[in-house]
């Protein structure tokens, strides 16, 4: 007894068999049967297409306007394709006929449309898909060219629709398919413009001024700070070849996409046919894409960044791949030793004695401490002491910090590496030792304790002098 | 006890101060149509003269619409011809003359088609505002007749346009502050039908420069246009361009005006 789906399969096979009999191979542009595309939310990618023939692919994509987290404690109204930023990943095959259904949820305020860069024809679908709230539009196109393409909303004012997250990727596989790899992930960059500055708490509306001036508040992978960090880091194993489908929605910035500690053995440049090899950084233009592939040789955490590096440090453009597996000390030794360096000729060149300033009051200690903080600490712990989720722990309102002053002094003097838990979140990073005088250690810690809801403890240079540099792995676990 | 009394008093006054629907006299003036690019070499923008007219101070409410369909059975939910409205026409009505229980009678009537909105206005000897008239009214902030280049005002509008309305029932009319002319709810509550909603934007593609869609060039903010930084106006244009005469949408209502048409 055949089930209905098997009947369909059987029919398809029969047709295939017949066409094989006639032509010797499946006719390249013949559309056989139909199927509904399975879309995936980032960072997932639909499985490779195994069918050898072309088919009619029915795509259902729903527009949802929804409030979501853009950073810890910060909400933003995103306009989305499929409820996520970036939107659902679409995977089809060169020569397929796509019947595209764009629906706009009845609770939307705006009309939306879609321009798929994989479409050949005016507007790329946009002129056929303007969709009011509570309606659906349908159009179809034939995938003439293979490649990795961006899709986005093109309704006026387009900068706001794209700026609110209305973009995603559509992969048109070549007829012969893509070479097999062990893992595939979906990563897409976008720049965001909020009224408040980076990390400013609460609901943040879109800022037209910042968007027009192209001064983003956030530059993000997959729509929020920390979307690919910590528990959400992309997994991999040593020995595996990983393929990333990288997109850039913009609206404004071009990405200098880089994975720290890896070399892309293969880059399908800008998502097209041309393959470049052995790149460390590749350009992904706004409204463009790239396919990158690399083999993981040693375990550890690989950080992906936009190598326009202030975007990574200060605006959130940071994600992670966590690779597990055996070490290979030949490929990468890690730290072998660390010791005193004495240049030839012995004594240091004499420099004029800098005037050592000693804080004369608590206020002065805090003020001087703030300067030291701004010079040494803000890059990781941020100017507001809130740190970066899953990467750098917060100093603001920090249970770890307030629990133990002596430990804090030791860490400032000697650095820290290994797992710790701060305010219920775990961190596993490295803080370098800072070469500060005891006076400076006292000042910076007194400042940190005085700020952001901390315990207002003071640290004196004498106390700082007594504590040995820490740097113990796994402290506080 | 005193507190209870105070509260009761406040409640009572708030209720008593419920804004009464009326027609407000709107002085004539000029509108800088942002959707028309400067036509001569001086870059001087053509202006549209708006003769004086009258406009409803509030959008038409559900309860007013119930009265309309009571008197005009062919516009009832069960009687409406499909060529005049989509199937979701009067979705907020439980039956022909009754609202669903969560729906506020003083909420603006929505899920009405352009045909239905026109018929309502005609039944009162009124008409829908033209594009130019609505934009003339909509340019007013609480204190200025033309705030279309006031960055604070635009930022506030963008904040509203940006937020999805959510799935709860639409709130009642007249809760905010009146604008310069004494009109309520032009922004911040619902979208509103206009008479010539489909005259300026023909396609939904915002970047085209085909001949038929020349005015869209400006809507894309791409060439010489009016105020390219008036994003709220672009959004209204995009919204209108997505409509058909039969469209019935959850946050689209209307108000009527009276007076000679200028165009």
XYZ file of C-alpha atoms in Angstrom:
740
model
C 0.000 0.000 0.000
C 1.604 3.238 -1.086
C 1.225 6.371 0.981
C 0.377 9.545 -0.952
C 3.914 10.945 -0.638
C 5.388 7.753 -2.023
C 3.025 8.018 -4.918
C 4.550 11.439 -5.643
C 8.038 10.017 -5.291
C 7.180 7.169 -7.526
C 5.791 9.498 -10.152
C 8.887 11.668 -10.003
C 11.101 8.650 -10.327
C 9.049 7.337 -13.192
C 9.284 10.631 -15.039
C 12.995 10.736 -14.369
C 13.431 7.218 -15.614
C 11.530 8.021 -18.775
C 13.517 11.191 -19.412
C 16.693 9.213 -18.798
C 15.586 6.688 -21.359
C 14.929 9.369 -23.905
C 17.891 11.693 -23.382
C 20.397 9.616 -21.516
C 20.533 12.137 -18.656
C 18.068 14.433 -16.847
C 17.294 17.358 -19.075
C 18.976 20.307 -17.427
C 16.193 22.864 -17.432
C 13.239 20.578 -17.014
C 11.087 21.261 -13.956
C 9.971 18.035 -12.341
C 7.452 17.995 -9.516
C 7.303 20.533 -6.731
C 8.346 20.876 -3.118
C 7.988 23.309 -0.258
C 11.346 24.813 0.753
C 12.429 24.147 4.301
C 13.810 27.411 5.630
C 16.076 27.699 8.651
C 16.667 30.353 11.282
C 20.264 31.554 11.727
C 22.831 30.156 12.388
C 21.328 26.970 10.882
C 21.542 26.201 7.167
C 19.151 23.852 5.341
C 20.784 20.560 4.272
C 22.473 20.318 0.859
C 20.146 19.572 -2.043
C 20.473 15.954 -3.093
C 18.014 15.817 -5.965
C 19.622 15.833 -9.403
C 16.730 17.437 -11.264
C 15.178 20.890 -11.102
C 11.862 21.349 -9.440
C 9.293 23.961 -8.578
C 10.226 25.209 -5.102
C 7.505 26.899 -3.086
C 8.885 29.383 -0.571
C 6.721 30.767 2.233
C 8.296 33.715 4.005
C 6.433 35.701 6.654
C 7.228 39.268 7.706
C 6.994 39.927 11.439
C 7.643 43.213 13.216
C 8.776 42.362 16.708
C 10.516 43.704 19.747
C 13.658 41.733 20.602
C 16.880 42.084 22.529
C 19.666 43.886 20.664
C 22.023 43.787 23.691
C 21.678 42.847 27.344
C 19.010 45.126 28.798
C 18.400 46.854 25.468
C 15.303 46.243 23.326
C 14.742 47.252 19.736
C 11.890 46.884 17.263
C 13.186 44.661 14.494
C 11.381 44.178 11.204
C 12.088 40.594 10.186
C 11.770 37.980 7.467
C 10.660 34.918 9.400
C 10.983 36.351 12.912
C 14.785 36.470 13.062
C 17.623 38.821 12.122
C 18.995 37.905 9.686
C 15.946 36.336 8.045
C 15.382 32.678 7.220
C 17.994 30.975 5.029
C 16.648 29.859 1.637
C 18.401 27.081 -0.312
C 17.573 26.216 -3.904
C 19.320 24.891 -6.980
C 20.353 26.591 -10.203
C 17.558 26.130 -12.730
C 14.805 25.728 -10.122
C 11.525 27.543 -10.584
C 10.665 29.364 -7.387
C 7.112 30.282 -6.442
C 7.581 32.914 -3.755
C 4.863 33.666 -1.211
C 5.525 36.772 0.889
C 3.055 37.267 3.727
C 2.874 40.206 6.118
C 1.496 39.454 9.588
C -1.794 41.260 10.400
C -0.189 42.893 13.467
C 2.406 44.652 11.308
C 2.251 48.392 10.999
C 4.193 48.664 7.750
C 3.855 47.322 4.239
C 6.902 45.315 3.128
C 8.287 43.738 -0.035
C 11.290 41.634 -1.007
C 14.152 42.105 -3.445
C 16.112 38.877 -3.859
C 19.444 39.414 -5.554
C 19.037 35.922 -6.997
C 16.148 37.158 -9.155
C 16.605 38.374 -12.708
C 13.985 41.025 -13.451
C 13.107 44.604 -12.434
C 13.162 45.144 -8.695
C 14.343 41.591 -8.050
C 10.819 40.766 -6.921
C 10.215 44.037 -5.081
C 7.940 45.485 -7.738
C 5.755 42.372 -7.518
C 5.638 41.920 -3.782
C 4.475 45.088 -2.011
C 2.456 43.522 0.781
C 0.142 45.348 3.181
C -0.327 44.078 6.762
C -2.517 40.979 6.767
C -1.931 40.150 3.091
C 0.147 37.828 0.936
C 1.710 38.370 -2.474
C 2.928 35.673 -4.845
C 5.417 35.878 -7.694
C 7.729 33.410 -9.337
C 11.212 33.429 -10.803
C 13.698 31.075 -12.350
C 17.099 30.790 -10.663
C 19.294 31.486 -13.670
C 22.592 32.046 -11.840
C 24.128 30.161 -8.981
C 25.764 31.888 -6.031
C 25.109 33.190 -2.554
C 22.807 36.187 -2.645
C 21.354 38.714 -0.228
C 17.634 39.361 -0.095
C 16.129 42.418 1.578
C 13.069 44.601 1.863
C 13.004 47.521 -0.581
C 9.947 49.450 0.599
C 10.327 53.170 1.271
C 12.149 54.424 3.237
C 14.469 51.581 2.352
C 17.213 52.579 4.803
C 14.862 52.070 7.698
C 13.575 48.693 6.496
C 17.103 47.380 5.991
C 18.344 49.180 9.104
C 15.706 47.381 11.148
C 17.027 43.976 10.056
C 15.081 43.103 6.916
C 17.638 40.976 5.099
C 18.805 37.407 4.761
C 20.570 34.997 2.394
C 19.431 32.825 -0.476
C 21.844 30.175 -1.729
C 21.464 29.001 -5.302
C 23.546 25.841 -5.510
C 25.308 25.150 -8.799
C 23.834 22.270 -10.856
C 26.568 19.926 -9.680
C 26.144 21.043 -6.059
C 28.823 22.351 -3.708
C 31.670 20.127 -2.466
C 30.772 18.269 0.699
C 31.946 19.771 3.980
C 31.491 18.700 7.601
C 29.573 21.706 8.866
C 27.743 24.699 7.480
C 26.723 27.832 9.401
C 24.901 31.058 8.572
C 26.359 34.360 9.771
C 25.202 37.796 8.677
C 26.438 41.212 9.655
C 24.322 44.336 9.965
C 24.672 47.869 11.299
C 22.051 49.357 13.640
C 21.212 52.918 14.599
C 19.596 53.604 17.956
C 18.673 56.843 19.651
C 20.695 56.016 22.770
C 24.376 55.159 22.712
C 25.849 51.645 22.765
C 24.525 49.714 25.744
C 22.089 52.426 26.866
C 19.444 50.478 28.739
C 15.755 50.077 27.988
C 13.833 50.374 24.741
C 15.791 52.164 22.033
C 14.074 53.559 18.936
C 15.626 53.838 15.462
C 17.645 57.015 14.846
C 17.168 58.436 11.370
C 19.944 61.006 11.921
C 22.571 58.401 12.795
C 21.482 56.209 9.881
C 21.779 59.044 7.395
C 25.158 60.042 8.810
C 26.196 56.363 8.648
C 27.254 56.346 12.294
C 26.019 53.041 13.668
C 25.493 52.411 17.359
C 25.785 48.649 16.895
C 27.519 46.472 14.310
C 26.354 42.916 14.848
C 26.557 39.346 13.665
C 23.123 37.704 13.677
C 21.194 40.602 15.137
C 22.286 40.994 18.745
C 25.364 41.498 20.884
C 26.549 38.058 21.877
C 24.318 36.163 19.383
C 27.247 33.837 18.604
C 29.148 34.018 21.891
C 29.393 31.804 24.967
C 26.804 29.009 24.854
C 25.775 30.174 21.420
C 29.257 29.873 19.894
C 29.215 27.851 16.666
C 30.475 24.308 17.343
C 33.181 22.475 15.387
C 35.651 19.634 15.831
C 39.322 19.370 15.028
C 39.787 17.851 11.588
C 36.492 19.163 10.251
C 36.069 21.474 7.304
C 33.649 24.264 8.121
C 31.798 26.367 5.582
C 30.338 29.721 6.584
C 27.725 31.459 4.487
C 28.531 35.053 5.350
C 26.224 37.886 4.413
C 26.187 41.591 5.060
C 22.832 43.351 5.177
C 24.326 46.778 5.778
C 22.557 49.164 5.334
C 25.785 51.143 5.238
C 29.005 49.388 6.193
C 31.247 47.040 4.240
C 32.605 44.212 6.380
C 36.251 43.163 6.602
C 35.326 39.654 7.680
C 38.051 37.840 9.587
C 38.306 34.772 11.787
C 41.089 35.231 14.340
C 43.523 32.301 14.235
C 42.214 30.717 11.032
C 42.961 31.029 7.350
C 40.166 30.593 4.837
C 41.494 27.866 2.547
C 38.725 28.734 0.102
C 36.708 31.890 -0.399
C 33.979 32.102 -3.013
C 34.651 35.789 -3.460
C 31.539 37.901 -2.854
C 29.487 34.718 -3.071
C 30.206 34.213 -6.772
C 32.013 31.620 -8.847
C 35.544 32.883 -8.459
C 37.447 31.022 -5.741
C 40.324 32.675 -3.966
C 42.527 30.674 -1.600
C 44.312 31.283 1.676
C 42.765 34.550 2.757
C 42.653 35.704 6.336
C 40.328 38.646 5.764
C 37.731 38.968 3.015
C 35.477 41.821 2.003
C 31.730 41.429 2.309
C 29.981 44.473 0.847
C 26.671 45.812 2.095
C 24.049 43.854 0.185
C 26.659 41.194 -0.597
C 27.947 37.868 0.650
C 30.897 35.470 0.700
C 31.311 31.741 1.216
C 34.363 30.870 3.298
C 35.771 27.416 4.077
C 38.470 26.368 6.504
C 39.747 23.227 8.153
C 40.055 23.262 11.932
C 43.551 22.035 12.872
C 43.768 22.824 16.572
C 41.126 23.167 19.277
C 40.110 26.393 20.964
C 37.932 29.435 20.520
C 38.140 31.254 17.217
C 36.727 34.763 17.240
C 35.084 36.175 14.138
C 35.220 39.923 13.763
C 34.720 42.747 11.370
C 38.407 43.650 11.232
C 37.497 47.316 11.057
C 38.301 46.502 14.620
C 36.583 49.209 16.614
C 33.320 47.721 15.408
C 34.324 44.490 17.119
C 35.563 46.111 20.298
C 33.040 48.844 20.756
C 30.007 48.012 18.656
C 29.460 44.283 19.074
C 30.788 42.767 15.801
C 32.136 39.662 17.476
C 31.204 35.985 17.254
C 32.816 32.686 18.186
C 33.545 29.234 16.866
C 34.446 26.727 19.559
C 36.473 23.779 18.318
C 36.986 20.647 20.374
C 39.551 17.944 19.810
C 43.146 16.956 20.393
C 45.922 19.531 20.551
C 48.667 19.608 17.928
C 51.631 21.351 19.502
C 53.533 21.384 16.216
C 50.908 23.466 14.495
C 50.421 25.717 17.502
C 52.401 25.399 20.715
C 50.565 27.846 22.889
C 52.694 29.711 25.421
C 55.999 27.901 25.983
C 57.549 30.226 28.547
C 57.508 33.803 29.680
C 60.578 35.376 31.228
C 62.472 38.560 31.894
C 63.929 40.253 28.866
C 67.195 42.152 29.330
C 68.377 43.885 26.177
C 72.043 43.759 25.330
C 74.037 46.482 26.993
C 72.349 45.946 30.312
C 70.936 48.986 31.980
C 67.841 50.729 30.664
C 68.440 54.033 28.972
C 67.956 56.728 31.534
C 64.742 58.595 31.126
C 63.941 61.741 32.981
C 62.175 60.846 36.245
C 58.498 61.315 35.676
C 56.821 63.232 38.386
C 55.014 60.693 40.533
C 51.688 62.068 41.551
C 50.268 60.871 44.821
C 46.572 61.165 45.497
C 46.001 63.458 48.478
C 42.307 62.765 49.022
C 39.713 60.143 48.223
C 38.229 62.404 45.530
C 41.620 62.781 43.931
C 42.247 59.047 44.138
C 38.971 58.376 42.341
C 39.660 61.024 39.736
C 43.150 59.715 39.011
C 41.807 56.173 39.043
C 39.249 57.071 36.394
C 42.004 58.254 34.056
C 43.886 54.987 34.556
C 40.662 53.072 33.944
C 39.990 54.910 30.709
C 43.518 54.208 29.479
C 43.786 50.565 30.481
C 40.411 48.976 31.097
C 37.633 50.425 28.915
C 38.609 48.473 25.816
C 37.362 45.262 27.442
C 35.280 46.224 30.471
C 33.721 49.195 28.590
C 33.392 52.784 29.731
C 30.226 51.936 31.624
C 31.815 48.953 33.368
C 29.263 46.584 31.847
C 31.790 44.519 29.899
C 30.822 42.537 26.793
C 28.406 39.625 27.228
C 30.096 36.237 27.092
C 33.496 37.808 26.438
C 34.524 40.322 29.084
C 32.931 40.229 32.549
C 31.201 43.299 33.971
C 32.741 45.374 36.752
C 29.462 47.229 37.328
C 27.531 45.748 40.233
C 29.882 42.788 40.123
C 29.533 40.146 42.832
C 32.936 38.728 41.932
C 34.622 42.112 42.347
C 32.879 43.134 45.552
C 33.392 39.782 47.252
C 37.140 40.019 47.654
C 39.263 43.161 47.543
C 42.564 41.325 47.956
C 41.748 39.055 45.046
C 40.893 42.103 42.923
C 44.265 43.702 43.692
C 46.033 40.470 42.760
C 44.194 40.291 39.436
C 44.985 43.883 38.476
C 48.644 43.260 39.272
C 49.029 39.782 37.828
C 46.230 39.302 35.311
C 43.806 36.402 35.217
C 43.017 33.481 32.977
C 40.584 30.600 33.125
C 36.926 30.173 34.013
C 35.174 32.485 36.475
C 31.526 33.199 37.246
C 30.403 36.826 37.494
C 26.816 37.718 38.324
C 25.736 34.221 37.355
C 27.391 34.278 33.918
C 30.507 32.265 33.247
C 33.529 33.699 31.474
C 36.627 31.969 30.257
C 39.106 34.483 28.954
C 42.432 36.070 29.576
C 43.187 39.393 31.223
C 46.818 40.467 30.861
C 48.818 41.702 33.827
C 48.936 45.483 33.934
C 52.206 47.168 34.768
C 50.856 49.697 37.221
C 52.497 51.141 40.324
C 50.930 50.371 43.706
C 49.645 53.949 43.755
C 47.971 53.388 40.371
C 46.513 50.035 41.389
C 45.021 51.703 44.464
C 43.610 54.537 42.403
C 42.025 52.456 39.663
C 40.443 49.977 42.063
C 39.140 52.719 44.338
C 37.588 54.293 41.261
C 36.019 51.008 40.137
C 34.674 50.318 43.646
C 33.227 53.851 43.781
C 31.363 53.519 40.483
C 28.360 51.627 39.022
C 26.719 50.425 42.221
C 29.845 48.784 43.642
C 30.687 48.531 47.319
C 32.573 51.859 47.700
C 35.582 50.170 49.295
C 38.840 52.076 49.120
C 42.180 50.560 48.244
C 45.388 52.200 49.528
C 48.838 51.926 47.937
C 49.991 50.149 51.110
C 47.302 47.481 50.682
C 48.206 47.164 47.012
C 51.868 46.691 47.901
C 51.080 43.788 50.227
C 49.230 41.675 47.661
C 51.157 39.369 45.339
C 50.234 39.357 41.648
C 47.631 36.653 41.011
C 47.135 35.225 37.526
C 45.965 31.897 38.840
C 44.047 29.812 36.329
C 40.492 29.098 37.278
C 40.377 31.485 40.180
C 36.988 31.748 41.781
C 35.630 28.517 40.373
C -11.473 58.490 51.784
C -10.229 61.728 50.385
C -8.087 59.796 47.923
C -11.006 57.770 46.752
C -12.990 60.927 46.195
C -10.123 62.551 44.325
C -9.738 59.520 42.137
C -13.428 59.392 41.464
C -13.355 63.057 40.590
C -10.459 62.652 38.210
C -12.148 59.726 36.578
C -15.372 61.673 36.260
C -13.699 64.725 34.718
C -11.669 62.601 32.351
C -14.888 61.040 31.246
C -16.705 64.322 31.031
C -13.824 65.783 29.030
C -14.241 63.136 26.391
C -13.597 64.937 23.136
C -16.789 65.554 21.170
C -16.613 64.901 17.462
C -16.923 68.056 15.396
C -15.810 69.633 12.155
C -12.902 72.026 12.581
C -12.312 74.926 10.243
C -8.899 74.626 8.599
C -7.406 77.839 7.199
C -6.106 77.648 3.646
C -2.405 77.744 2.904
C 0.393 76.230 0.908
C 1.913 72.776 0.996
C 5.429 71.960 -0.102
C 4.768 68.569 -1.633
C 7.794 66.515 -0.714
C 6.841 63.922 -3.313
C 7.350 66.303 -6.204
C 10.893 67.123 -7.250
C 11.803 70.744 -7.995
C 10.807 71.404 -11.592
C 12.815 74.442 -12.581
C 16.474 75.259 -12.607
C 16.313 77.425 -9.501
C 15.374 74.341 -7.485
C 12.327 76.235 -6.294
C 9.738 73.702 -5.373
C 6.299 73.891 -6.770
C 3.758 74.510 -4.016
C 0.208 73.320 -3.804
C -2.400 75.839 -2.738
C -4.827 74.444 -0.218
C -8.135 76.339 -0.035
C -9.821 76.514 3.391
C -11.808 73.403 4.312
C -13.288 71.605 7.318
C -11.935 68.414 8.848
C -13.221 66.016 11.498
C -11.302 66.529 14.734
C -11.354 62.752 15.398
C -11.197 59.634 13.246
C -14.599 57.960 12.742
C -15.258 55.569 15.651
C -16.697 52.068 15.844
C -19.922 53.304 17.433
C -20.395 55.948 14.732
C -19.868 53.236 12.150
C -22.479 51.034 13.826
C -24.972 53.902 13.341
C -23.949 54.113 9.696
C -24.474 50.429 8.945
C -27.773 50.478 10.876
C -29.021 53.140 8.469
C -27.293 51.628 5.416
C -27.768 47.847 5.461
C -25.795 47.222 2.271
C -22.574 48.182 4.122
C -23.167 45.638 6.887
C -20.636 42.892 7.445
C -22.991 40.212 6.157
C -24.258 42.209 3.188
C -21.122 43.824 1.796
C -20.289 42.898 -1.789
C -16.851 41.330 -2.171
C -15.895 43.848 -4.840
C -16.162 46.576 -2.182
C -14.190 45.004 0.671
C -11.902 42.109 1.562
C -13.194 39.219 3.683
C -11.728 40.747 6.857
C -14.124 43.733 6.534
C -15.280 44.768 10.051
C -13.311 41.952 11.648
C -13.837 43.695 15.010
C -17.620 43.264 14.721
C -19.235 40.215 16.340
C -22.291 40.588 14.110
C -23.791 43.190 11.794
C -24.566 45.700 14.549
C -22.524 44.482 17.503
C -18.844 44.862 18.337
C -16.773 42.052 19.773
C -16.574 42.314 23.529
C -12.951 43.472 23.773
C -13.490 46.232 21.210
C -13.930 49.788 22.476
C -16.877 51.615 20.884
C -14.819 54.811 20.848
C -11.857 53.160 19.189
C -11.412 54.267 15.579
C -13.241 52.067 13.104
C -10.693 49.965 11.224
C -10.959 46.992 8.852
C -12.822 49.352 6.493
C -12.184 49.509 2.765
C -11.754 52.700 0.767
C -15.177 52.122 -0.783
C -16.774 51.836 2.657
C -14.939 54.889 4.023
C -16.104 56.935 1.030
C -19.682 55.761 1.457
C -19.617 56.727 5.122
C -18.402 60.248 4.354
C -20.938 60.665 1.540
C -23.779 59.614 3.843
C -22.882 62.637 5.990
C -22.487 65.030 3.060
C -18.707 64.841 3.463
C -15.795 63.320 1.553
C -12.377 61.755 2.163
C -9.459 64.212 2.276
C -7.170 64.444 -0.737
C -3.524 63.458 -0.478
C -2.534 67.140 -0.345
C -5.152 67.960 2.286
C -4.158 65.063 4.520
C -0.451 65.865 4.272
C -1.279 69.536 5.011
C -3.066 68.454 8.209
C -0.457 65.836 9.046
C 2.429 68.323 8.817
C 1.155 70.104 11.937
C 2.674 69.411 15.338
C 0.984 70.516 18.560
C 2.441 74.008 18.203
C 3.288 74.556 14.539
C 1.229 74.431 11.365
C 4.212 73.064 9.451
C 6.572 70.914 11.481
C 7.654 68.801 8.512
C 11.243 69.943 8.931
C 11.330 69.880 12.727
C 13.757 67.076 13.676
C 12.214 66.490 17.122
C 8.752 66.149 15.679
C 9.981 63.758 12.965
C 11.874 61.702 15.534
C 8.688 61.280 17.586
C 6.726 60.184 14.531
C 9.433 57.706 13.534
C 9.241 56.204 16.983
C 5.554 55.530 16.503
C 5.832 54.296 12.922
C 8.639 52.003 13.984
C 6.677 50.161 16.649
C 4.335 47.373 15.665
C 0.869 48.003 17.117
C 0.818 44.650 18.893
C -2.101 42.300 18.935
C -4.310 43.999 21.560
C -7.404 46.017 20.623
C -6.945 49.485 19.111
C -7.202 52.196 21.846
C -9.975 54.842 21.794
C -9.689 58.145 19.913
C -8.906 61.553 21.430
C -6.497 60.387 24.113
C -3.442 62.315 22.928
C -2.845 66.026 22.454
C -4.592 67.955 19.677
C -2.408 69.340 16.913
C -2.076 72.965 15.842
C -5.534 72.897 14.233
C -7.218 71.080 17.122
C -7.266 67.683 15.393
C -6.531 64.428 17.212
C -4.863 61.172 16.222
C -3.483 62.057 12.795
C -0.410 60.182 13.982
C 0.164 57.641 16.682
C -3.053 55.628 16.557
C -3.921 54.415 13.073
C -3.276 55.028 9.388
C -6.025 56.897 7.503
C -7.570 56.481 4.078
C -7.347 59.344 1.606
C -9.351 59.861 -1.565
C -6.445 59.494 -4.023
C -4.401 56.876 -2.156
C -3.152 55.235 -5.335
C -2.307 58.273 -7.430
C 1.267 58.965 -6.467
C 2.909 55.627 -6.046
C 2.130 53.055 -8.633
C 4.428 50.250 -7.627
C 5.794 49.216 -4.302
C 9.359 49.292 -5.499
C 10.953 52.261 -3.792
C 13.952 52.787 -6.039
C 12.574 52.658 -9.567
C 13.025 55.481 -11.998
C 10.857 54.243 -14.809
C 8.971 56.988 -16.594
C 5.606 56.132 -15.126
C 7.062 56.181 -11.667
C 9.098 59.328 -11.943
C 7.737 60.633 -8.704
C 9.044 57.523 -7.027
C 12.587 58.615 -7.706
C 12.021 60.973 -4.892
C 10.360 58.366 -2.765
C 13.614 56.488 -3.045
C 15.358 59.596 -1.859
C 17.646 59.154 -4.812
C 17.518 62.304 -6.905
C 16.357 65.846 -6.402
C 13.263 65.553 -4.315
C 11.660 67.387 -1.493
C 12.681 66.693 2.050
C 14.544 63.390 1.909
C 14.777 63.285 5.658
C 11.037 63.150 6.170
C 10.997 59.385 6.711
C 7.473 59.407 8.194
C 6.132 60.853 4.941
C 7.929 58.156 2.940
C 6.363 55.539 5.165
C 2.884 56.932 4.614
C 3.483 56.872 0.878
C 4.768 53.319 0.999
C 1.806 52.275 3.094
C -0.719 53.833 0.726
C 0.997 52.255 -2.243
C 0.460 48.817 -0.728
C -3.328 49.324 -0.636
C -6.165 48.391 -2.918
C -9.620 49.947 -2.733
C -10.876 46.770 -1.084
C -8.120 46.514 1.540
C -9.307 46.150 5.121
C -6.525 46.398 7.666
C -6.343 46.249 11.416
C -4.895 49.713 11.899
C -6.323 51.593 8.917
C -9.313 53.900 9.478
C -10.391 57.304 8.196
C -11.810 60.738 8.885
C -13.922 62.928 6.593
C -13.610 66.512 5.426
C -15.935 69.102 3.903
C -15.183 71.681 1.243
C -14.423 72.145 -2.419
C -11.703 69.914 -3.759
C -8.682 71.787 -4.952
C -7.262 69.453 -7.554
